[in-house]
Short mmCIF file of C-alpha atoms in Angstrom, two decimals:
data_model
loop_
_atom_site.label_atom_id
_atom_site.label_comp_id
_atom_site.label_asym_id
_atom_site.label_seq_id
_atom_site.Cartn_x
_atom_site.Cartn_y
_atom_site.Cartn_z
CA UNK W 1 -21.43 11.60 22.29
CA UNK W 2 -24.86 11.72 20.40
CA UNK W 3 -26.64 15.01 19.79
CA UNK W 4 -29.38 13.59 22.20
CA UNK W 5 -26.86 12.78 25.28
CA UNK W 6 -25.42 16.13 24.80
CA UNK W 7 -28.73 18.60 24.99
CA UNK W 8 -29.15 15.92 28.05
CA UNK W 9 -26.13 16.59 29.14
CA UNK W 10 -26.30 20.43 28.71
CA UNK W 11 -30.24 20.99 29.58
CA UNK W 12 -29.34 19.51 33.00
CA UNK W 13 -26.28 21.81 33.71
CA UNK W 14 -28.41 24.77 32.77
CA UNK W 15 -31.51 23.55 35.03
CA UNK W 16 -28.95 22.36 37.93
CA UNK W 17 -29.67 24.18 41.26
CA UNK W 18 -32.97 25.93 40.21
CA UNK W 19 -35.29 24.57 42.99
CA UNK W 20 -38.97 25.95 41.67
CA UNK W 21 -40.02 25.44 37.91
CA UNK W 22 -42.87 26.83 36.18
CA UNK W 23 -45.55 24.44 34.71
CA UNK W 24 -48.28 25.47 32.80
CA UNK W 25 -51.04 22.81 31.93
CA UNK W 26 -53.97 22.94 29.64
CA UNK W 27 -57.20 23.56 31.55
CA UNK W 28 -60.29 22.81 30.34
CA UNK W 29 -61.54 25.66 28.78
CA UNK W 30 -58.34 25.67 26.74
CA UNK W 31 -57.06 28.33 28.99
CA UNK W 32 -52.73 27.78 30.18
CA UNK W 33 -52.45 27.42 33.09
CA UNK W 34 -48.66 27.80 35.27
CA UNK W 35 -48.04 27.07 38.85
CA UNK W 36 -44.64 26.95 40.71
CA UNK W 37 -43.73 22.86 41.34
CA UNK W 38 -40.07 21.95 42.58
CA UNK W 39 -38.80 19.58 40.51
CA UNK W 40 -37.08 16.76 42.57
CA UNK W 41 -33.31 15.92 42.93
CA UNK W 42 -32.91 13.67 40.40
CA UNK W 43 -30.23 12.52 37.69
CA UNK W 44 -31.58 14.91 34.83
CA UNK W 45 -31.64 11.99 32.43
CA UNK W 46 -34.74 13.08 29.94
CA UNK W 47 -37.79 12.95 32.16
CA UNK W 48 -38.47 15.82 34.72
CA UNK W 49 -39.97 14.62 37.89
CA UNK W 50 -42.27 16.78 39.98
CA UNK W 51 -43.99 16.01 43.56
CA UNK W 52 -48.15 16.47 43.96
CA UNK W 53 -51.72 15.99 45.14
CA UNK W 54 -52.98 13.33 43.28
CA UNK W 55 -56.73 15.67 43.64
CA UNK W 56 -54.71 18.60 42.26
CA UNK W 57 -56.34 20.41 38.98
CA UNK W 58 -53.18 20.23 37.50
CA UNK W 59 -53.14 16.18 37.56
CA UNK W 60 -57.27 16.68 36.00
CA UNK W 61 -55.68 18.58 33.32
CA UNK W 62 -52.68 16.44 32.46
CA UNK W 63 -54.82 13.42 31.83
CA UNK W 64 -56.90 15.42 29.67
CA UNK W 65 -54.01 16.78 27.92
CA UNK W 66 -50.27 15.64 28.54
CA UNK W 67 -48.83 18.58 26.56
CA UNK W 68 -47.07 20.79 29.08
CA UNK W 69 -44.18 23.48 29.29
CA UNK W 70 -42.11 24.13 32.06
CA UNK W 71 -39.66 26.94 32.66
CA UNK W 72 -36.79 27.39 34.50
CA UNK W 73 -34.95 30.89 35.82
CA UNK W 74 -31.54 31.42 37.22
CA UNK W 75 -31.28 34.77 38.00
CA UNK W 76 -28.02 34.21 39.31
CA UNK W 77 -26.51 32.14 36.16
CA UNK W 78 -28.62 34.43 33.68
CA UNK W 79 -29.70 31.32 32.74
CA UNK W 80 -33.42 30.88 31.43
CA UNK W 81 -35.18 27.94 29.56
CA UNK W 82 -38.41 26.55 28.23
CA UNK W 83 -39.03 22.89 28.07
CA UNK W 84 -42.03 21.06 26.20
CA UNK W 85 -43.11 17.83 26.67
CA UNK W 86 -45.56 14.54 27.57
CA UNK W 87 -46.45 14.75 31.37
CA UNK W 88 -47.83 11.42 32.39
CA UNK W 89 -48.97 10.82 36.14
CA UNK W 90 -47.12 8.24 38.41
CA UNK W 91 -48.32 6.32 41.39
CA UNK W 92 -45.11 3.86 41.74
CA UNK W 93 -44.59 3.46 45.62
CA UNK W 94 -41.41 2.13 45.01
CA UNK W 95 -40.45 5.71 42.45
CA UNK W 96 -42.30 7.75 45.37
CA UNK W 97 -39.96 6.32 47.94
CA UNK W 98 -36.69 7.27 46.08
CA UNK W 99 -37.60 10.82 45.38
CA UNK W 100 -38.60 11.56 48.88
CA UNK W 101 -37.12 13.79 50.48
CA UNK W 102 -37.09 15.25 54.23
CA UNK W 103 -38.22 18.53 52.75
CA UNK W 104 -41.12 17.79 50.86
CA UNK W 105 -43.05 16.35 54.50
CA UNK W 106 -43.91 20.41 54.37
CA UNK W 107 -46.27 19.61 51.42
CA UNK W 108 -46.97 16.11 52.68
CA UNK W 109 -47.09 16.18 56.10
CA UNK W 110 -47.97 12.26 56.08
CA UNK W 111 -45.14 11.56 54.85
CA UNK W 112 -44.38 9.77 51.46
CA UNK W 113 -46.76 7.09 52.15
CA UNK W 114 -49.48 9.52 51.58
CA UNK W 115 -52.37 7.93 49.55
CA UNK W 116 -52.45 11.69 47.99
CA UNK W 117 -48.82 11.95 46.76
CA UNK W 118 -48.24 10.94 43.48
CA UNK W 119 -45.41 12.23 40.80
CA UNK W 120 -45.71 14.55 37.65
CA UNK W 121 -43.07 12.71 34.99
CA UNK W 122 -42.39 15.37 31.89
CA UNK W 123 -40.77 13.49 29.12
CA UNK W 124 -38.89 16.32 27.10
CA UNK W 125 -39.32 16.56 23.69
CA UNK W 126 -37.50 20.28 23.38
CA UNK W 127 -35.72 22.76 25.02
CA UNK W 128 -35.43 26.47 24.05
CA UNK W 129 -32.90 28.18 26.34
CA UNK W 130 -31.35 31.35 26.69
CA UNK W 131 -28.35 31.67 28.44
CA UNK W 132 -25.94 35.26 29.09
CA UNK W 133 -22.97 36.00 30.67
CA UNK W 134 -23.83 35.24 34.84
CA UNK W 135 -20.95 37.35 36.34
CA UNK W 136 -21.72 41.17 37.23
CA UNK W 137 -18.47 41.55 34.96
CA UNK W 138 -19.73 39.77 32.20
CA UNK W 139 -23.28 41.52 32.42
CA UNK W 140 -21.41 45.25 32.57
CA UNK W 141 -19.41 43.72 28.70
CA UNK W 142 -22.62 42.57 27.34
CA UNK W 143 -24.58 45.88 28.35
CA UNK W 144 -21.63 47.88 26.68
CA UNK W 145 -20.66 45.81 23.89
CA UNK W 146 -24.97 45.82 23.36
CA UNK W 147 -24.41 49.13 23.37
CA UNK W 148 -22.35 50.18 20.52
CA UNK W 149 -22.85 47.59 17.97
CA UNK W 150 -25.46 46.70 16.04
CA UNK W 151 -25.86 42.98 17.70
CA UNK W 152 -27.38 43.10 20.95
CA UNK W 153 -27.13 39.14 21.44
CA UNK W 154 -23.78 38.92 20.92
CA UNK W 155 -22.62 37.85 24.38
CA UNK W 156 -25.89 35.32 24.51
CA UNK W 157 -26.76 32.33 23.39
CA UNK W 158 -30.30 31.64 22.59
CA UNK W 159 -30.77 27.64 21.22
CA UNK W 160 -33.36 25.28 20.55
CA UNK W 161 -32.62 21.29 21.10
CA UNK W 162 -34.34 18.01 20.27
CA UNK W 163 -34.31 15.52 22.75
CA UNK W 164 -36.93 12.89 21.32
#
């Protein structure tokens, strides 16, 4: 297996099951700018795929400047991790149609032929993640172990990947 395929590979199982990411834009005024988007249920193959208003600021900003980051959280899995990349904006029907899903008619209450939908694609260039032990058991080691030697990472892994 390539390096690439394998931070795929790896990036999705750490991202797996977190619903809302964080993406922060470039506004403007140079200001970042984050906002929660749910990333949609999709093969984890690369490219990141988000749901949105095609009026949205965030859309303004991302054809102004496609450089965006987008964070991910798993409390549960003690998981966390960054991801940069190239956001482009997507009008495809045909794309549109197989990422709906019956939950996103809350946002969209037209449904997914909604002349205002249109999809966020994030190309990922890099990943930084940081990722600790996710049972209560391994949290109680890492505290302790972190607590009498002189390496309090050593139960984490903190990594940064390539993926273009």
């Amino acid at each position: 297996m390539t390096d690439r395929a394998e931070n795929i590979r790896h990036l999705a199982e750490m991202i797996n099951d977190v619903d809302i990411a964080m993406m922060t834009t470039v506004a403007k005024d140079g200001r970042l700018v984050s906002r929660p988007l749910g990333t949609q249920d999709v093969e984890f193959d690369g490219d990141l795929w988000f749901a949105t208003e095609c009026d949205s600021g965030k859309v303004d900003e991302i054809l102004a400047n496609p450089n965006v980051n987008v964070a991910y959280a798993s409390k549960g899995k003690n998981t966390y991790v960054s991801v940069a990349g190239r956001a482009s904006i997507v009008r495809d029907r045909a794309r549109i149609d197989a990422l709906w899903s019956p939950a996103m008619k809350l946002f969209f209450p037209a449904g997914k032929d909604d002349p205002n939908l249109c999809l966020i694609r994030v190309e990922v260039d890099s990943a930084e993640y940081w990722d600790g032990p996710g049972t209560i058991m391994g949290k109680a080691l890492h505290f302790a172990l972190s607590a009498v030697t002189s390496d309090p990472g050593n139960l984490s892994d903190n990594e940064r990947m390539r993926l273009r």
